[in-house]
């Protein structure tokens, strides 16, 4: 008799649907017989500049020791982050991307008796990890496409153990000020952990830019998560980290897998922190690209959500999947976000100027074919 192995999985896992990443260029090339060199991918919020030369050099230097396990404690990277952020190395937990850290946090501090609070239209990993551990998901309706922090604070009960807040939020790009985050944290009981996901924080500049790390000294229940995948251009190497109190970091490091960040990734991430010019170029290209896309949407009469990340969600109507498929035929990969409850939107990552223009031209053709021409 055949065994239904899915039925043997724990209850939370049985009902899970796998996370759907952006379509790779190679996959689209195979499917439609397109030249990979002529395809542009604006689907996964990757850095269009390519990697930092300093990061590449450091990664290449680490290849000679591929036969050795990496430094399981990530000493050099933690020291560099400690200096840069003004925190103790014992406050840092490294992960195989920030997703890894988010999952570790959930496993450490929530279980089937717990409630986990997050916002509607927030990052898909929050409900995924909540369901995987069998906790109760409390999705709070969004306000103007972003987190309704007051409503999220009100949703806290005696069973709440975790709150996920993405700032800026993916996929909507909305952001809350430092004062708003501060006011929110003051409403949360000390025994409820608030996970502030700042994956896109490096794209924000100026005194008004929120900085969760600066709040750690006043809120011991705060955990700030960041990544090297976006502005630092190391998505393929999967390096993320959290900053928290030493007590919380100690708990996380008990569950974190040993050697969860490779030697190549550690070397590249440590090196790229010294490449301030690369970060500045990333910010400049992103700001110009957002302006280029938003101006094009305005000209087309399309509504979009103003973004503080390196992407923008644009409303193309009920035929969004048809527009998405038409864009693929033109060699442009963007991200449908129906899975986030936004069936009329597409999320577009910022590319280089020529890539953005290619997308804009393809979008105009796709909308015209769908009978939605501006």
C-alpha positions as semicolon CSV with decimal commas, in nm:
position;residue;x (nm);y (nm);z (nm)
1;X;0,000;0,000;0,000
2;X;0,133;0,342;-0,096
3;X;0,196;0,573;0,196
4;X;0,066;0,929;0,186
5;X;0,377;1,098;0,319
6;X;0,216;1,439;0,306
7;X;-0,028;1,322;0,573
8;X;0,268;1,229;0,794
9;X;0,400;1,586;0,793
10;X;0,318;1,806;1,090
11;X;-0,015;1,983;1,062
12;X;0,120;2,330;0,985
13;X;0,342;2,201;0,705
14;X;0,067;1,996;0,537
15;X;-0,123;2,307;0,433
16;X;0,180;2,508;0,322
17;X;0,232;2,620;-0,036
18;X;0,597;2,666;-0,135
19;X;0,731;3,020;-0,158
20;X;0,734;3,124;-0,523
21;X;1,052;3,315;-0,614
22;X;1,085;3,538;-0,920
23;X;1,118;3,351;-1,248
24;X;1,485;3,302;-1,343
25;X;1,612;3,431;-1,677
26;X;1,723;3,081;-1,780
27;X;1,372;2,943;-1,721
28;X;1,204;3,207;-1,935
29;X;1,461;3,155;-2,210
30;X;1,383;2,781;-2,216
31;X;1,007;2,831;-2,206
32;X;0,978;3,088;-2,484
33;X;1,296;3,023;-2,681
34;X;1,431;3,371;-2,607
35;X;1,792;3,483;-2,604
36;X;1,895;3,503;-2,236
37;X;2,115;3,803;-2,312
38;X;1,807;3,997;-2,425
39;X;1,594;3,921;-2,118
40;X;1,576;4,166;-1,829
41;X;1,473;4,053;-1,483
42;X;1,296;4,309;-1,267
43;X;1,125;4,059;-1,041
44;X;1,334;3,989;-0,733
45;X;1,452;4,328;-0,604
46;X;1,813;4,250;-0,693
47;X;2,082;4,515;-0,729
48;X;2,112;4,601;-1,101
49;X;2,471;4,726;-1,064
50;X;2,612;4,377;-1,027
51;X;2,833;4,293;-0,729
52;X;3,093;4,518;-0,572
53;X;3,445;4,460;-0,705
54;X;3,570;4,446;-0,347
55;X;3,318;4,174;-0,267
56;X;3,413;3,973;-0,576
57;X;3,784;3,994;-0,494
58;X;3,722;3,879;-0,137
59;X;3,500;3,593;-0,254
60;X;3,764;3,478;-0,501
61;X;4,025;3,489;-0,226
62;X;3,812;3,257;-0,011
63;X;3,793;2,989;-0,282
64;X;4,134;2,847;-0,190
65;X;3,985;2,717;0,136
66;X;3,672;2,550;-0,001
67;X;3,783;2,225;0,164
68;X;3,750;2,382;0,508
69;X;3,438;2,460;0,709
70;X;3,365;2,830;0,748
71;X;3,404;3,019;1,072
72;X;3,084;2,912;1,244
73;X;3,080;3,229;1,453
74;X;3,149;3,466;1,162
75;X;3,402;3,656;1,375
76;X;3,533;3,899;1,111
77;X;3,189;3,989;0,978
78;X;3,048;4,035;1,326
79;X;3,339;4,262;1,421
80;X;3,286;4,474;1,110
81;X;2,911;4,497;1,172
82;X;2,971;4,572;1,538
83;X;3,191;4,870;1,451
84;X;2,961;4,996;1,177
85;X;2,640;4,969;1,380
86;X;2,778;5,059;1,722
87;X;2,660;4,738;1,887
88;X;2,832;4,448;2,055
89;X;2,932;4,147;1,850
90;X;2,732;3,939;2,099
91;X;2,417;4,115;1,977
92;X;2,451;3,984;1,620
93;X;2,311;3,660;1,479
94;X;2,414;3,563;1,125
95;X;2,189;3,381;0,882
96;X;2,175;3,224;0,540
97;X;1,993;3,532;0,421
98;X;1,762;3,725;0,651
99;X;1,488;3,468;0,578
100;X;1,696;3,217;0,772
101;X;1,707;3,448;1,072
102;X;1,332;3,514;1,054
103;X;1,266;3,141;1,064
104;X;1,505;3,087;1,355
105;X;1,330;3,361;1,552
106;X;0,991;3,198;1,495
107;X;1,117;2,856;1,604
108;X;1,276;3,001;1,916
109;X;0,991;3,214;2,044
110;X;0,659;3,076;1,915
111;X;0,479;2,743;1,900
112;X;0,133;2,597;1,843
113;X;-0,001;2,781;2,150
114;X;0,121;3,120;2,024
115;X;-0,017;3,400;1,813
116;X;0,199;3,582;1,558
117;X;0,092;3,926;1,438
118;X;0,178;4,076;1,099
119;X;0,021;4,308;0,845
120;X;-0,188;4,240;0,540
121;X;0,025;4,285;0,224
122;X;0,344;4,213;0,420
123;X;0,635;3,983;0,328
124;X;0,515;3,630;0,245
125;X;0,766;3,462;0,476
126;X;0,585;3,584;0,789
127;X;0,269;3,375;0,737
128;X;0,478;3,088;0,600
129;X;0,695;3,049;0,911
130;X;0,392;3,104;1,135
131;X;0,201;2,824;0,967
132;X;0,504;2,594;0,963
133;X;0,537;2,606;1,342
134;X;0,162;2,568;1,390
135;X;0,110;2,909;1,550
136;X;-0,202;3,119;1,498
137;X;-0,154;3,386;1,232
138;X;-0,311;3,724;1,307
139;X;-0,311;3,926;0,986
140;X;-0,406;4,288;1,057
141;X;-0,575;4,480;0,772
142;X;-0,343;4,730;0,608
143;X;-0,391;5,106;0,604
144;X;-0,308;5,281;0,276
145;X;-0,123;4,965;0,165
146;X;0,104;4,981;0,470
147;X;0,110;4,859;0,828
148;X;-0,162;4,993;1,056
149;X;0,062;5,007;1,362
150;X;-0,215;5,115;1,598
151;X;-0,433;4,823;1,491
152;X;-0,139;4,584;1,519
153;X;-0,074;4,697;1,876
154;X;-0,444;4,649;1,956
155;X;-0,430;4,295;1,812
156;X;-0,183;4,184;2,080
157;X;-0,329;3,937;2,331
158;X;-0,188;3,731;2,616
159;X;-0,105;3,463;2,357
160;X;0,094;3,691;2,127
161;X;0,462;3,605;2,115
162;X;0,587;3,765;1,794
163;X;0,508;4,068;1,580
164;X;0,664;4,107;1,235
165;X;0,699;4,461;1,099
166;X;0,861;4,522;0,759
167;X;0,998;4,874;0,725
168;X;1,012;4,948;0,433
169;X;0,751;4,688;0,348
170;X;0,774;4,439;0,064
171;X;0,584;4,432;-0,174
172;X;0,419;4,772;-0,121
173;X;0,724;4,986;-0,043
174;X;0,549;5,172;0,237
175;X;0,750;5,295;0,535
176;X;0,695;5,430;0,885
177;X;0,904;5,701;1,045
178;X;1,135;5,644;1,338
179;X;0,887;5,828;1,563
180;X;0,601;5,604;1,450
181;X;0,803;5,289;1,519
182;X;0,907;5,427;1,857
183;X;0,547;5,501;1,952
184;X;0,441;5,153;1,840
185;X;0,710;4,979;2,043
186;X;0,606;5,166;2,356
187;X;0,263;5,001;2,329
188;X;0,397;4,646;2,312
189;X;0,449;4,436;2,629
190;X;0,808;4,345;2,707
191;X;0,738;3,972;2,674
192;X;0,627;4,008;2,309
193;X;0,912;4,017;2,057
194;X;0,890;4,271;1,777
195;X;1,086;4,172;1,468
196;X;1,165;4,483;1,264
197;X;1,257;4,364;0,914
198;X;1,476;4,633;0,756
199;X;1,584;4,447;0,441
200;X;1,559;4,766;0,233
201;X;1,674;5,020;0,490
202;X;1,999;5,107;0,309
203;X;1,801;5,269;0,029
204;X;1,676;5,533;0,271
205;X;1,893;5,833;0,354
206;X;1,871;6,150;0,560
207;X;1,786;6,222;0,919
208;X;1,427;6,108;0,868
209;X;1,531;5,755;0,771
210;X;1,418;5,510;1,041
211;X;1,692;5,308;1,210
212;X;1,578;5,017;1,421
213;X;1,924;4,955;1,563
214;X;1,911;5,295;1,735
215;X;1,602;5,177;1,927
216;X;1,755;4,860;2,070
217;X;1,890;5,023;2,386
218;X;1,538;5,127;2,490
219;X;1,340;4,823;2,375
220;X;1,492;4,493;2,488
221;X;1,216;4,297;2,310
222;X;1,318;4,436;1,968
223;X;1,499;4,230;1,703
224;X;1,620;4,410;1,388
225;X;1,680;4,201;1,075
226;X;1,884;4,314;0,775
227;X;2,036;4,159;0,464
228;X;2,324;4,186;0,219
229;X;2,099;4,075;-0,070
230;X;1,960;4,413;-0,173
231;X;2,162;4,735;-0,160
232;X;2,485;4,543;-0,092
233;X;2,437;4,328;-0,404
234;X;2,508;3,981;-0,261
235;X;2,175;3,804;-0,321
236;X;2,337;3,487;-0,458
237;X;2,555;3,441;-0,150
238;X;2,268;3,457;0,103
239;X;2,392;3,660;0,398
240;X;2,161;3,819;0,652
241;X;2,174;3,904;1,018
242;X;1,978;4,022;1,316
243;X;2,073;4,266;1,591
244;X;1,911;4,225;1,930
245;X;1,990;4,216;2,297
246;X;2,270;3,971;2,387
247;X;2,013;3,757;2,569
248;X;1,795;3,716;2,259
249;X;2,099;3,660;2,037
250;X;2,214;3,386;2,273
251;X;1,881;3,206;2,229
252;X;1,890;3,244;1,850
253;X;2,243;3,109;1,827
254;X;2,134;2,794;2,011
255;X;1,897;2,708;1,724
256;X;2,088;2,859;1,431
257;X;2,242;2,586;1,218
258;X;2,621;2,553;1,247
259;X;2,814;2,689;0,949
260;X;2,494;2,845;0,809
261;X;2,693;3,114;0,622
262;X;2,963;2,998;0,381
263;X;3,324;3,117;0,384
264;X;3,276;3,282;0,045
265;X;2,969;3,468;0,169
266;X;3,139;3,576;0,491
267;X;3,439;3,710;0,302
268;X;3,230;3,900;0,047
269;X;2,999;4,052;0,307
270;X;3,289;4,162;0,526
271;X;3,459;4,327;0,229
272;X;3,154;4,500;0,084
273;X;3,093;4,690;0,410
274;X;3,405;4,891;0,324
275;X;3,278;4,977;-0,025
276;X;3,092;5,297;0,057
277;X;3,113;5,411;-0,307
278;X;2,922;5,102;-0,415
279;X;2,647;5,166;-0,163
280;X;2,621;5,528;-0,270
281;X;2,594;5,430;-0,638
282;X;2,328;5,176;-0,547
283;X;2,126;5,447;-0,376
284;X;2,167;5,696;-0,661
285;X;2,075;5,447;-0,933
286;X;1,774;5,336;-0,731
287;X;1,647;5,689;-0,667
288;X;1,680;5,779;-1,036
289;X;1,515;5,453;-1,140
290;X;1,219;5,500;-0,910
291;X;1,168;5,848;-1,054
292;X;1,194;5,712;-1,409
293;X;0,931;5,445;-1,342
294;X;0,695;5,671;-1,151
295;X;0,705;5,938;-1,423
296;X;0,626;5,673;-1,684
297;X;0,333;5,543;-1,478
298;X;0,203;5,898;-1,440
299;X;0,218;5,945;-1,817
300;X;0,033;5,616;-1,870
301;X;-0,232;5,710;-1,613
302;X;-0,144;5,414;-1,391
303;X;-0,174;5,424;-1,015
304;X;0,120;5,303;-0,810
305;X;0,224;5,286;-0,446
306;X;0,506;5,532;-0,369
307;X;0,798;5,319;-0,259
308;X;1,092;5,353;-0,022
309;X;1,251;5,030;-0,145
310;X;1,412;4,930;-0,474
311;X;1,083;4,832;-0,636
312;X;0,740;4,975;-0,699
313;X;0,395;4,812;-0,708
314;X;0,192;4,939;-1,003
315;X;-0,178;4,879;-1,055
316;X;-0,251;4,746;-1,405
317;X;-0,607;4,624;-1,347
318;X;-0,787;4,289;-1,335
319;X;-0,587;4,163;-1,633
320;X;-0,263;4,180;-1,436
321;X;-0,168;3,818;-1,506
322;X;-0,233;3,872;-1,875
323;X;-0,011;4,180;-1,869
324;X;0,253;3,979;-1,683
325;X;0,247;3,706;-1,947
326;X;0,268;3,965;-2,225
327;X;0,571;4,119;-2,057
328;X;0,736;3,776;-2,047
329;X;0,685;3,747;-2,423
330;X;0,873;4,076;-2,457
331;X;1,158;3,936;-2,248
332;X;1,073;4,127;-1,930
333;X;1,027;3,948;-1,597
334;X;0,838;4,130;-1,321
335;X;0,655;3,992;-1,019
336;X;0,282;3,924;-0,996
337;X;0,161;3,978;-0,640
338;X;-0,180;3,813;-0,639
339;X;-0,043;3,582;-0,371
340;X;-0,013;3,887;-0,148
341;X;-0,379;3,973;-0,201
342;X;-0,295;4,231;-0,469
343;X;-0,432;4,070;-0,789
344;X;-0,444;4,398;-0,984
345;X;-0,081;4,491;-0,919
346;X;0,259;4,396;-1,051
347;X;0,577;4,460;-0,853
348;X;0,863;4,597;-1,060
349;X;1,221;4,607;-0,935
350;X;1,432;4,907;-1,028
351;X;1,685;4,832;-1,302
352;X;1,943;5,030;-1,488
353;X;1,805;5,319;-1,699
354;X;1,800;5,115;-2,023
355;X;1,635;4,820;-1,847
356;X;1,368;5,046;-1,700
357;X;1,304;5,194;-2,044
358;X;1,275;4,847;-2,197
359;X;1,018;4,757;-1,935
360;X;0,824;5,082;-1,988
361;X;0,805;5,020;-2,363
362;X;0,702;4,658;-2,310
363;X;0,440;4,759;-2,054
364;X;0,282;5,007;-2,296
365;X;0,256;4,731;-2,558
366;X;0,120;4,480;-2,306
367;X;-0,145;4,723;-2,184
368;X;-0,247;4,808;-2,539
369;X;-0,281;4,438;-2,621
370;X;-0,496;4,393;-2,310
371;X;-0,717;4,684;-2,414
372;X;-0,587;4,907;-2,137
373;X;-0,371;5,143;-2,337
374;X;-0,316;5,484;-2,185
